[in-house]
Tab-separated table of C-alpha atoms in Angstrom:
chain	number	residue	atom	x	y	z
T	297	MET	CA	-23.516	-21.804	-24.713
T	298	CYS	CA	-20.063	-22.922	-25.214
T	299	ARG	CA	-18.519	-19.591	-24.541
T	300	SER	CA	-21.240	-19.148	-21.733
T	301	THR	CA	-20.093	-22.378	-20.512
T	302	LEU	CA	-16.531	-20.659	-20.517
T	303	GLY	CA	-17.253	-17.842	-18.924
T	304	HIS	CA	-19.160	-19.921	-16.109
T	305	ALA	CA	-15.576	-21.441	-15.676
T	306	PHE	CA	-13.630	-18.609	-14.945
T	307	ASP	CA	-13.417	-15.746	-16.857
T	308	SER	CA	-9.847	-14.567	-19.042
T	309	ALA	CA	-9.584	-10.811	-17.557
T	310	ARG	CA	-9.753	-12.604	-14.243
T	311	LEU	CA	-7.123	-15.349	-15.546
T	312	ALA	CA	-4.587	-12.291	-17.269
T	313	ALA	CA	-5.658	-10.175	-13.051
T	314	ARG	CA	-2.818	-13.707	-12.361
T	315	LEU	CA	-0.114	-12.604	-15.115
T	316	MET	CA	2.708	-10.694	-12.771
T	317	LYS	CA	2.437	-6.536	-13.234
T	318	ARG	CA	5.895	-5.621	-13.416
T	319	GLU	CA	7.502	-0.991	-12.814
T	320	ARG	CA	10.819	-0.308	-12.824
T	321	LEU	CA	11.032	2.732	-11.065
T	322	VAL	CA	13.844	5.530	-10.372
T	323	VAL	CA	14.957	6.928	-7.032
T	324	ARG	CA	17.778	9.978	-7.648
T	325	SER	CA	18.796	10.266	-4.559
T	326	GLY	CA	21.273	12.416	-6.516
T	327	GLY	CA	24.815	11.260	-4.807
T	328	ARG	CA	22.655	11.093	-0.930
T	329	ARG	CA	23.712	8.376	0.912
T	330	GLY	CA	20.836	6.840	3.191
T	331	LEU	CA	17.510	5.672	3.021
T	332	PHE	CA	15.272	6.541	0.490
T	333	ASP	CA	11.195	5.576	1.040
T	334	LEU	CA	8.827	3.130	-2.010
T	335	THR	CA	6.208	3.004	0.252
T	336	GLY	CA	4.346	5.616	-1.778
T	337	ALA	CA	5.131	4.185	-4.772
T	338	CYS	CA	4.564	-0.059	-3.917
T	339	GLU	CA	1.405	2.308	-3.081
T	340	ARG	CA	0.551	3.124	-5.999
T	341	PHE	CA	1.954	0.287	-7.647
T	342	VAL	CA	-0.789	-2.517	-6.048
T	343	SER	CA	-3.710	-0.250	-6.680
T	344	GLY	CA	-6.658	-1.501	-7.847
T	345	GLU	CA	-5.290	-5.109	-7.681
T	346	GLY	CA	-6.360	-7.522	-6.064
T	347	ASP	CA	-4.630	-10.436	-2.938
T	348	GLY	CA	-1.074	-11.583	-3.818
T	349	LEU	CA	2.506	-11.120	-2.548
T	350	LEU	CA	4.518	-7.517	-3.869
T	351	SER	CA	8.109	-8.479	-4.996
T	352	VAL	CA	10.492	-5.719	-4.353
T	353	PHE	CA	14.613	-6.011	-4.640
T	354	VAL	CA	17.084	-3.501	-5.731
T	355	PRO	CA	19.422	-5.309	-9.353
T	356	HIS	CA	22.447	-3.066	-6.912
T	357	ALA	CA	24.785	-4.809	-5.709
T	358	THR	CA	25.506	-2.672	-2.636
T	359	ALA	CA	21.895	-1.314	-1.906
T	360	GLY	CA	19.320	-3.189	-0.197
T	361	VAL	CA	16.200	-2.644	1.023
T	362	VAL	CA	14.380	-1.890	4.462
T	363	VAL	CA	11.177	-2.313	6.110
T	364	MET	CA	11.010	-0.108	9.159
T	365	GLU	CA	9.640	3.017	10.739
T	366	LEU	CA	11.148	6.291	8.811
T	367	GLY	CA	10.956	9.709	9.621
T	368	ALA	CA	10.999	9.721	13.387
T	369	GLY	CA	15.041	8.969	14.243
T	370	SER	CA	14.615	5.178	13.365
T	371	ASP	CA	16.537	6.037	9.792
T	372	THR	CA	19.719	7.882	11.615
T	373	ASP	CA	19.999	5.297	13.555
T	374	LEU	CA	20.100	2.542	11.992
T	375	GLU	CA	22.154	4.115	9.637
T	376	ALA	CA	24.620	4.661	12.289
T	377	ALA	CA	24.270	1.051	13.643
T	378	LEU	CA	25.304	0.199	9.595
T	379	ASP	CA	28.383	2.266	9.916
T	380	ARG	CA	29.739	0.908	13.660
T	381	LEU	CA	28.862	-3.001	11.964
T	382	LEU	CA	30.408	-2.602	7.856
T	383	PRO	CA	33.100	0.094	9.120
T	384	ARG	CA	34.114	3.079	6.433
T	385	ASP	CA	37.324	2.501	6.867
T	386	ASP	CA	40.586	0.346	4.104
T	387	ARG	CA	40.325	-3.202	6.349
T	388	TYR	CA	38.825	-4.215	2.656
T	389	ARG	CA	40.082	-6.059	-0.230
T	390	HIS	CA	37.084	-4.026	-2.576
T	391	ARG	CA	38.485	-0.736	-3.007
T	392	HIS	CA	37.827	1.547	-5.484
T	393	GLY	CA	35.024	4.624	-5.885
T	394	SER	CA	34.637	6.491	-2.251
T	395	PRO	CA	36.363	6.175	0.994
T	396	GLY	CA	34.864	2.703	2.994
T	397	HIS	CA	32.982	1.656	-0.679
T	398	GLY	CA	34.569	-1.852	-0.060
T	399	ALA	CA	31.684	-1.323	3.183
T	400	ASP	CA	29.469	-1.371	0.520
T	401	HIS	CA	29.483	-4.942	-0.717
T	402	VAL	CA	29.026	-6.087	2.591
T	403	LEU	CA	26.006	-4.650	3.518
T	404	PRO	CA	23.905	-7.621	1.486
T	405	LEU	CA	25.139	-10.354	4.535
T	406	LEU	CA	22.922	-8.176	7.017
T	407	ALA	CA	20.173	-5.967	4.040
T	408	PRO	CA	18.977	-8.324	1.161
T	409	PRO	CA	17.922	-7.130	-1.453
T	410	SER	CA	14.586	-8.763	-1.666
T	411	VAL	CA	11.318	-7.979	0.077
T	412	THR	CA	7.949	-10.115	-0.293
T	413	VAL	CA	5.170	-7.658	1.010
T	414	PRO	CA	1.473	-9.698	1.062
T	415	VAL	CA	-0.965	-7.370	-0.304
T	416	VAL	CA	-4.413	-7.255	0.620
T	417	ASP	CA	-7.336	-6.111	-2.057
T	418	GLY	CA	-5.039	-4.167	-3.346
T	419	ARG	CA	-3.622	-2.793	-0.739
T	420	LEU	CA	-0.398	-4.165	1.103
T	421	ALA	CA	-0.256	-5.669	4.530
T	422	LEU	CA	2.038	-3.368	5.770
T	423	GLY	CA	1.797	-2.834	10.122
T	424	THR	CA	0.863	0.934	10.546
T	425	TRP	CA	4.708	2.095	11.712
T	426	GLN	CA	6.054	0.216	8.324
T	427	SER	CA	7.781	1.699	5.645
T	428	ILE	CA	9.340	0.137	2.372
T	429	ALA	CA	12.527	2.148	2.278
T	430	LEU	CA	15.937	1.865	-0.171
T	431	LEU	CA	19.028	1.649	1.614
T	432	ASP	CA	22.610	2.947	-0.401
T	433	PRO	CA	24.563	3.756	1.587
T	434	ASN	CA	26.649	4.219	-1.076
T	435	ALA	CA	27.292	8.375	-3.106
T	436	ASP	CA	28.722	7.169	-6.149
T	437	ASN	CA	25.726	6.624	-8.286
T	438	ASP	CA	23.346	9.170	-8.366
T	439	GLU	CA	20.445	7.302	-9.360
T	440	ARG	CA	19.154	3.817	-8.238
T	441	SER	CA	16.158	1.292	-10.113
T	442	VAL	CA	13.954	-0.557	-7.870
T	443	LEU	CA	11.772	-3.273	-10.051
T	444	LEU	CA	8.518	-4.211	-8.359
T	445	GLY	CA	6.400	-7.292	-9.055
T	446	PHE	CA	2.891	-8.467	-8.582
T	447	ILE	CA	2.006	-12.075	-8.455
T	448	PRO	CA	-1.698	-12.063	-8.017
T	449	GLY	CA	-3.124	-15.233	-6.292
E	55	MET	CA	-18.853	-31.818	-25.154
E	56	CYS	CA	-17.847	-28.826	-24.955
E	57	ARG	CA	-17.719	-29.295	-21.194
E	58	SER	CA	-15.634	-32.478	-21.150
E	59	THR	CA	-12.872	-30.644	-23.437
E	60	LEU	CA	-13.442	-27.660	-20.963
E	61	GLY	CA	-12.578	-30.826	-18.088
E	62	HIS	CA	-10.307	-31.411	-19.602
E	63	ALA	CA	-8.199	-28.594	-20.491
E	64	PHE	CA	-8.182	-27.360	-16.240
E	65	ASP	CA	-10.647	-27.815	-13.988
E	66	SER	CA	-12.227	-24.938	-12.320
E	67	ALA	CA	-11.358	-26.348	-8.756
E	68	ARG	CA	-7.984	-26.897	-10.177
E	69	LEU	CA	-7.779	-22.793	-11.156
E	70	ALA	CA	-9.872	-21.500	-7.835
E	71	ALA	CA	-7.006	-23.645	-6.156
E	72	ARG	CA	-4.668	-20.614	-7.564
E	73	LEU	CA	-6.446	-18.457	-5.446
E	74	MET	CA	-3.716	-16.604	-2.182
E	75	LYS	CA	-5.004	-18.438	0.736
E	76	ARG	CA	-4.263	-16.755	3.557
E	77	GLU	CA	-4.473	-16.133	7.826
E	78	ARG	CA	-3.777	-13.716	11.176
E	79	LEU	CA	-1.494	-15.693	13.920
E	80	VAL	CA	-1.728	-13.607	16.592
E	81	VAL	CA	0.948	-14.103	18.396
E	82	ARG	CA	0.536	-13.607	22.332
E	83	SER	CA	3.636	-12.470	23.800
E	84	GLY	CA	2.539	-11.281	26.990
E	85	GLY	CA	5.425	-9.091	26.771
E	86	ARG	CA	8.330	-11.084	27.109
E	87	ARG	CA	11.033	-10.543	24.810
E	88	GLY	CA	12.015	-13.613	22.337
E	89	LEU	CA	11.528	-16.178	19.746
E	90	PHE	CA	8.230	-18.053	19.610
E	91	ASP	CA	8.287	-20.913	17.518
E	92	LEU	CA	5.596	-20.534	13.559
E	93	THR	CA	6.634	-23.425	12.751
E	94	GLY	CA	3.523	-25.064	14.171
E	95	ALA	CA	0.639	-22.582	12.659
E	96	CYS	CA	2.603	-23.350	8.982
E	97	GLU	CA	3.118	-26.586	9.068
E	98	ARG	CA	-1.452	-26.454	10.060
E	99	PHE	CA	-1.519	-23.982	7.237
E	100	VAL	CA	0.182	-25.068	5.104
E	101	SER	CA	-1.398	-28.183	4.855
E	102	GLY	CA	-3.763	-30.701	2.554
E	103	GLU	CA	-2.503	-27.327	0.423
E	104	GLY	CA	0.222	-28.785	-3.094
E	105	ASP	CA	2.873	-27.090	-4.409
E	106	GLY	CA	3.389	-23.534	-3.617
E	107	LEU	CA	5.546	-21.005	-1.455
E	108	LEU	CA	4.421	-19.809	1.893
E	109	SER	CA	5.335	-15.872	2.534
E	110	VAL	CA	5.643	-15.454	6.578
E	111	PHE	CA	5.477	-11.435	6.874
E	112	VAL	CA	5.413	-9.529	10.709
E	113	PRO	CA	3.333	-5.897	10.514
E	114	HIS	CA	5.104	-4.698	13.143
E	115	ALA	CA	8.572	-2.304	12.720
E	116	THR	CA	9.971	-3.676	15.833
E	117	ALA	CA	10.016	-7.710	14.380
E	118	GLY	CA	11.375	-9.715	12.500
E	119	VAL	CA	10.888	-13.059	11.258
E	120	VAL	CA	14.199	-15.704	11.784
E	121	VAL	CA	14.583	-19.803	10.317
E	122	MET	CA	17.027	-20.982	12.693
E	123	GLU	CA	17.403	-24.162	15.545
E	124	LEU	CA	15.638	-23.786	17.860
E	125	GLY	CA	15.132	-24.875	21.171
E	126	ALA	CA	19.097	-26.153	21.329
E	127	GLY	CA	20.331	-22.924	22.660
E	128	SER	CA	20.555	-20.958	20.039
E	129	ASP	CA	17.856	-19.338	20.723
E	130	THR	CA	19.631	-17.230	23.741
E	131	ASP	CA	22.768	-17.431	21.610
E	132	LEU	CA	20.946	-15.309	18.554
E	133	GLU	CA	19.284	-13.302	21.387
E	134	ALA	CA	23.068	-12.656	22.651
E	135	ALA	CA	24.376	-11.470	20.051
E	136	LEU	CA	21.123	-9.137	18.423
E	137	ASP	CA	22.475	-7.483	22.415
E	138	ARG	CA	25.355	-7.001	21.291
E	139	LEU	CA	24.886	-6.183	17.654
E	140	LEU	CA	22.312	-3.180	18.658
E	141	PRO	CA	23.151	-2.904	21.926
E	142	ARG	CA	20.365	-1.039	24.109
E	143	ASP	CA	20.999	2.111	25.385
E	144	ASP	CA	20.666	5.161	24.833
E	145	ARG	CA	22.071	6.136	21.969
E	146	TYR	CA	19.277	6.039	19.972
E	147	ARG	CA	17.843	9.090	18.671
E	148	HIS	CA	14.078	7.530	18.530
E	149	ARG	CA	13.255	7.256	22.248
E	150	HIS	CA	10.325	6.497	23.966
E	151	GLY	CA	9.140	2.436	25.601
E	152	SER	CA	10.876	0.992	27.283
E	153	PRO	CA	15.060	1.016	27.939
E	154	GLY	CA	16.973	1.199	24.555
E	155	HIS	CA	13.759	-0.054	22.882
E	156	GLY	CA	15.503	2.859	20.764
E	157	ALA	CA	17.513	-0.722	18.991
E	158	ASP	CA	14.345	-2.464	18.052
E	159	HIS	CA	13.949	0.620	15.379
E	160	VAL	CA	16.565	-0.662	13.967
E	161	LEU	CA	16.366	-4.566	14.024
E	162	PRO	CA	15.273	-4.786	10.154
E	163	LEU	CA	18.581	-3.649	9.477
E	164	LEU	CA	19.533	-7.781	10.811
E	165	ALA	CA	16.359	-9.590	10.702
E	166	PRO	CA	13.712	-8.500	7.953
E	167	PRO	CA	10.298	-8.931	8.727
E	168	SER	CA	9.272	-11.094	5.850
E	169	VAL	CA	10.198	-14.531	5.118
E	170	THR	CA	9.013	-16.962	2.081
E	171	VAL	CA	9.623	-20.383	1.912
E	172	PRO	CA	8.952	-23.343	-0.577
E	173	VAL	CA	5.679	-25.877	0.084
E	174	VAL	CA	5.641	-28.951	-1.434
E	175	ASP	CA	2.643	-30.888	-0.977
E	176	GLY	CA	1.686	-29.266	1.287
E	177	ARG	CA	4.453	-29.605	3.408
E	178	LEU	CA	7.475	-26.910	3.734
E	179	ALA	CA	10.025	-27.832	2.965
E	180	LEU	CA	12.242	-26.812	5.372
E	181	GLY	CA	15.584	-28.904	6.983
E	182	THR	CA	15.745	-30.813	10.199
E	183	TRP	CA	16.547	-28.059	11.761
E	184	GLN	CA	15.206	-25.372	10.480
E	185	SER	CA	12.194	-23.299	12.293
E	186	ILE	CA	10.355	-20.639	11.731
E	187	ALA	CA	10.704	-17.867	14.495
E	188	LEU	CA	9.272	-14.721	15.179
E	189	LEU	CA	11.932	-12.178	16.621
E	190	ASP	CA	10.535	-9.638	18.716
E	191	PRO	CA	13.159	-8.123	21.630
E	192	ASN	CA	10.316	-5.448	21.970
E	193	ALA	CA	8.783	-6.065	25.509
E	194	ASP	CA	6.226	-3.466	25.372
E	195	ASN	CA	3.644	-5.323	23.438
E	196	ASP	CA	1.600	-7.922	24.621
E	197	GLU	CA	1.131	-9.522	21.590
E	198	ARG	CA	2.265	-9.315	18.115
E	199	SER	CA	0.030	-10.371	14.604
E	200	VAL	CA	2.382	-12.814	11.916
E	201	LEU	CA	0.520	-12.919	8.564
E	202	LEU	CA	0.777	-16.324	6.623
E	203	GLY	CA	-0.121	-16.117	2.644
E	204	PHE	CA	-0.006	-19.325	0.281
E	205	ILE	CA	0.612	-18.773	-3.618
E	206	PRO	CA	-0.444	-22.009	-4.712
E	207	GLY	CA	2.232	-22.478	-8.523
Z	62	MET	CA	-15.212	-23.420	-32.425
Z	63	CYS	CA	-15.701	-25.040	-29.058
Z	64	ARG	CA	-11.968	-25.659	-29.237
Z	65	SER	CA	-10.894	-22.909	-30.421
Z	66	THR	CA	-12.373	-20.360	-28.726
Z	67	LEU	CA	-11.053	-22.101	-25.819
Z	68	GLY	CA	-7.421	-21.911	-27.404
Z	69	HIS	CA	-8.389	-17.379	-27.783
Z	70	ALA	CA	-9.345	-16.907	-24.286
Z	71	PHE	CA	-6.269	-19.102	-22.748
Z	72	ASP	CA	-3.496	-21.798	-24.165
Z	73	SER	CA	-3.569	-25.567	-21.622
Z	74	ALA	CA	0.668	-24.809	-22.316
Z	75	ARG	CA	0.350	-21.805	-20.740
Z	76	LEU	CA	-1.272	-22.776	-18.246
Z	77	ALA	CA	-0.221	-25.659	-17.229
Z	78	ALA	CA	3.476	-23.042	-17.021
Z	79	ARG	CA	1.852	-21.390	-14.259
Z	80	LEU	CA	2.926	-24.350	-11.745
Z	81	MET	CA	5.337	-24.328	-10.143
Z	82	LYS	CA	8.472	-25.078	-11.123
Z	83	ARG	CA	11.251	-26.783	-8.967
Z	84	GLU	CA	14.563	-28.370	-8.822
Z	85	ARG	CA	16.989	-29.094	-5.804
Z	86	LEU	CA	20.754	-28.352	-5.899
Z	87	VAL	CA	23.501	-30.486	-4.688
Z	88	VAL	CA	26.915	-27.997	-4.046
Z	89	ARG	CA	29.726	-29.775	-3.007
Z	90	SER	CA	30.893	-27.534	-0.583
Z	91	GLY	CA	33.779	-30.015	0.920
Z	92	GLY	CA	34.099	-28.948	3.750
Z	93	ARG	CA	34.352	-25.401	2.386
Z	94	ARG	CA	33.553	-22.829	4.787
Z	95	GLY	CA	32.544	-19.784	2.323
Z	96	LEU	CA	30.887	-18.833	-0.365
Z	97	PHE	CA	29.514	-20.401	-3.339
Z	98	ASP	CA	28.462	-19.279	-6.448
Z	99	LEU	CA	24.750	-20.455	-8.114
Z	100	THR	CA	24.153	-17.563	-10.155
Z	101	GLY	CA	24.698	-20.132	-13.628
Z	102	ALA	CA	22.829	-22.478	-11.688
Z	103	CYS	CA	19.742	-19.743	-11.510
Z	104	GLU	CA	20.379	-18.944	-14.835
Z	105	ARG	CA	19.552	-22.525	-16.516
Z	106	PHE	CA	17.412	-23.582	-13.944
Z	107	VAL	CA	14.775	-20.483	-15.489
Z	108	SER	CA	15.951	-20.354	-18.972
Z	109	GLY	CA	13.091	-21.103	-20.561
Z	110	GLU	CA	10.641	-19.877	-18.400
Z	111	GLY	CA	8.544	-15.856	-19.500
Z	112	ASP	CA	7.989	-13.765	-16.474
Z	113	GLY	CA	7.545	-14.916	-12.474
Z	114	LEU	CA	9.639	-15.016	-9.425
Z	115	LEU	CA	12.846	-17.402	-8.256
Z	116	SER	CA	12.518	-18.329	-4.707
Z	117	VAL	CA	15.466	-19.579	-3.613
Z	118	PHE	CA	15.466	-21.254	-0.278
Z	119	VAL	CA	18.565	-23.062	2.065
Z	120	PRO	CA	16.692	-26.242	3.627
Z	121	HIS	CA	20.014	-25.845	6.492
Z	122	ALA	CA	20.167	-24.423	10.133
Z	123	THR	CA	23.944	-23.304	9.340
Z	124	ALA	CA	24.127	-21.979	6.030
Z	125	GLY	CA	22.622	-18.377	4.252
Z	126	VAL	CA	21.524	-16.934	0.599
Z	127	VAL	CA	23.367	-13.601	-0.086
Z	128	VAL	CA	23.127	-11.165	-3.321
Z	129	MET	CA	25.960	-9.473	-4.027
Z	130	GLU	CA	28.938	-8.816	-6.349
Z	131	LEU	CA	31.432	-11.999	-6.305
Z	132	GLY	CA	35.261	-12.267	-7.195
Z	133	ALA	CA	36.246	-8.989	-6.895
Z	134	GLY	CA	37.616	-9.106	-2.675
Z	135	SER	CA	34.236	-9.033	-1.366
Z	136	ASP	CA	34.212	-12.167	-0.453
Z	137	THR	CA	36.844	-12.173	1.473
Z	138	ASP	CA	35.749	-9.493	3.109
Z	139	LEU	CA	32.091	-10.922	3.742
Z	140	GLU	CA	33.223	-13.478	5.911
Z	141	ALA	CA	35.439	-11.187	7.504
Z	142	ALA	CA	33.087	-8.859	8.390
Z	143	LEU	CA	31.131	-12.439	9.364
Z	144	ASP	CA	33.613	-13.648	11.892
Z	145	ARG	CA	34.278	-9.929	13.256
Z	146	LEU	CA	30.177	-9.760	13.727
Z	147	LEU	CA	29.551	-13.338	14.739
Z	148	PRO	CA	33.259	-14.516	16.319
Z	149	ARG	CA	33.457	-18.502	16.598
Z	150	ASP	CA	34.447	-18.737	20.239
Z	151	ASP	CA	33.175	-20.619	23.081
Z	152	ARG	CA	30.592	-17.649	23.778
Z	153	TYR	CA	27.797	-19.484	22.625
Z	154	ARG	CA	25.464	-21.967	24.603
Z	155	HIS	CA	24.915	-24.365	21.647
Z	156	ARG	CA	28.263	-26.205	21.205
Z	157	HIS	CA	28.904	-29.430	19.218
Z	158	GLY	CA	30.895	-29.535	16.102
Z	159	SER	CA	33.890	-27.673	15.033
Z	160	PRO	CA	35.489	-24.528	17.593
Z	161	GLY	CA	32.803	-21.912	17.088
Z	162	HIS	CA	30.376	-23.946	15.389
Z	163	GLY	CA	28.147	-21.953	17.854
Z	164	ALA	CA	28.134	-19.321	15.862
Z	165	ASP	CA	27.192	-20.894	12.321
Z	166	HIS	CA	23.483	-20.801	14.285
Z	167	VAL	CA	22.853	-17.781	14.868
Z	168	LEU	CA	24.281	-16.949	11.078
Z	169	PRO	CA	20.049	-16.606	10.616
Z	170	LEU	CA	19.463	-13.237	11.956
Z	171	LEU	CA	21.617	-12.142	9.558
Z	172	ALA	CA	22.229	-13.001	6.341
Z	173	PRO	CA	18.247	-15.009	5.755
Z	174	PRO	CA	18.218	-18.955	4.286
Z	175	SER	CA	15.732	-17.094	1.366
Z	176	VAL	CA	15.814	-14.725	-0.675
Z	177	THR	CA	13.416	-14.295	-4.279
Z	178	VAL	CA	14.806	-12.684	-7.404
Z	179	PRO	CA	12.212	-11.073	-9.915
Z	180	VAL	CA	12.404	-13.524	-13.719
Z	181	VAL	CA	12.187	-11.017	-16.532
Z	182	ASP	CA	11.031	-13.013	-19.873
Z	183	GLY	CA	12.697	-16.597	-18.333
Z	184	ARG	CA	16.561	-14.410	-17.015
Z	185	LEU	CA	17.097	-13.322	-13.349
Z	186	ALA	CA	16.778	-9.677	-13.220
Z	187	LEU	CA	20.102	-8.981	-11.734
Z	188	GLY	CA	22.304	-6.091	-11.728
Z	189	THR	CA	25.268	-6.238	-13.498
Z	190	TRP	CA	27.381	-7.135	-10.374
Z	191	GLN	CA	25.372	-9.141	-8.344
Z	192	SER	CA	26.243	-12.558	-8.062
Z	193	ILE	CA	23.626	-15.528	-6.020
Z	194	ALA	CA	25.668	-16.983	-3.690
Z	195	LEU	CA	24.977	-20.157	-0.558
Z	196	LEU	CA	26.771	-18.453	2.363
Z	197	ASP	CA	28.153	-21.544	3.940
Z	198	PRO	CA	30.403	-21.224	7.444
Z	199	ASN	CA	29.774	-24.173	8.592
Z	200	ALA	CA	32.572	-26.901	7.410
Z	201	ASP	CA	31.392	-29.732	9.275
Z	202	ASN	CA	29.225	-30.585	5.849
Z	203	ASP	CA	30.291	-31.476	2.787
Z	204	GLU	CA	28.063	-31.363	0.179
Z	205	ARG	CA	24.697	-29.045	0.521
Z	206	SER	CA	21.553	-28.106	-0.646
Z	207	VAL	CA	19.555	-25.254	-2.113
Z	208	LEU	CA	15.995	-25.703	-3.265
Z	209	LEU	CA	14.277	-23.196	-6.547
Z	210	GLY	CA	11.335	-23.040	-6.875
Z	211	PHE	CA	10.348	-20.147	-10.585
Z	212	ILE	CA	6.934	-19.222	-9.613
Z	213	PRO	CA	4.814	-18.046	-12.992
Z	214	GLY	CA	3.585	-14.781	-12.750
């Protein structure tokens, strides 16, 4: 009876479900600059969970996360805007790697490495045209990591 | 006695309070571009809660969330800066809707659709001059949704 | 035996650890504009915790948070980019304080006041070159607050 009282108050599986779930994605950019779609991986990560918050975090100083429409020209438009706002020339103090790499280190002024997306019943609460993308302006890396965390609510 | 031991360890109401609370706001922009104050709605949403995190998320590819001072000229300044940084001309590949709409799809490079605000004892921990606002540069919609989520901590 | 069953299902210390931990940092900027490293304070704040999310929030309308490499020239590069993108001239409607202060109120278009960083086993999951910094372009204040919150997961 003591056990069943416990079971009534909460069940341990449910409590367990409150632990943060974590995963490290590896994005093979092949040294290509640009936007890399993470939406499918994020959807799979939260699938089967309930409600909560998805944290997407890029542990790199020269990459960010953006939530935007992909695949209808805006990818190219965003990359062009980035190169216009942060020109890849020799104005930067920080100089190493490829020409213009100093600009990559200023990216966090515009695109942060972190975004939080609500999850409802195991599904990302994204709008119809929203995708989650890694923005990697830096061609000096072949591979990038992205950390996913799900906080059940 | 078993029950009272349980009650001592935690109480079920408190555990229940740990579930994420959710709400969908509808902002009637009436096809007007600009900033829309969400602060009052966010305050009401967390009122009566304890400590935790408020997640504000805009499920639209052409709108964002900013936390800023409203009502003392900076609204207009921010809108002017946006139009200067992302000019509403025909440079964009993504073309549909009103002239300059391609710029709206690049907005996520600057203003993300998500912000997280700490909540202390049912009150937003905003600074004196901070408001939470929807930034909608896109006049092609009459109505926007904003998703609020409160994760108790 | 009832107690030991309880202890098996969860322990109250662990449950207690699920409460949000909070701290207010005071950054003495001495009226200096620029970037102020918060990484050490954030590390100390989450040290000894388990997994979860760190929320860093700046309760000021004219300051933001950035996650970037510090100390290798990029600090200066980012400040120069900010002054180029949001020039400190008299174009702004919002005018008070030091010359160019109107630009500070537009900062939230670029750098939000909030970032969320995953914590794994009491350590920030930052990349090798990432630091968490307060970005304060406003020289009119001697002191700034930063709110840290840790949501255990």
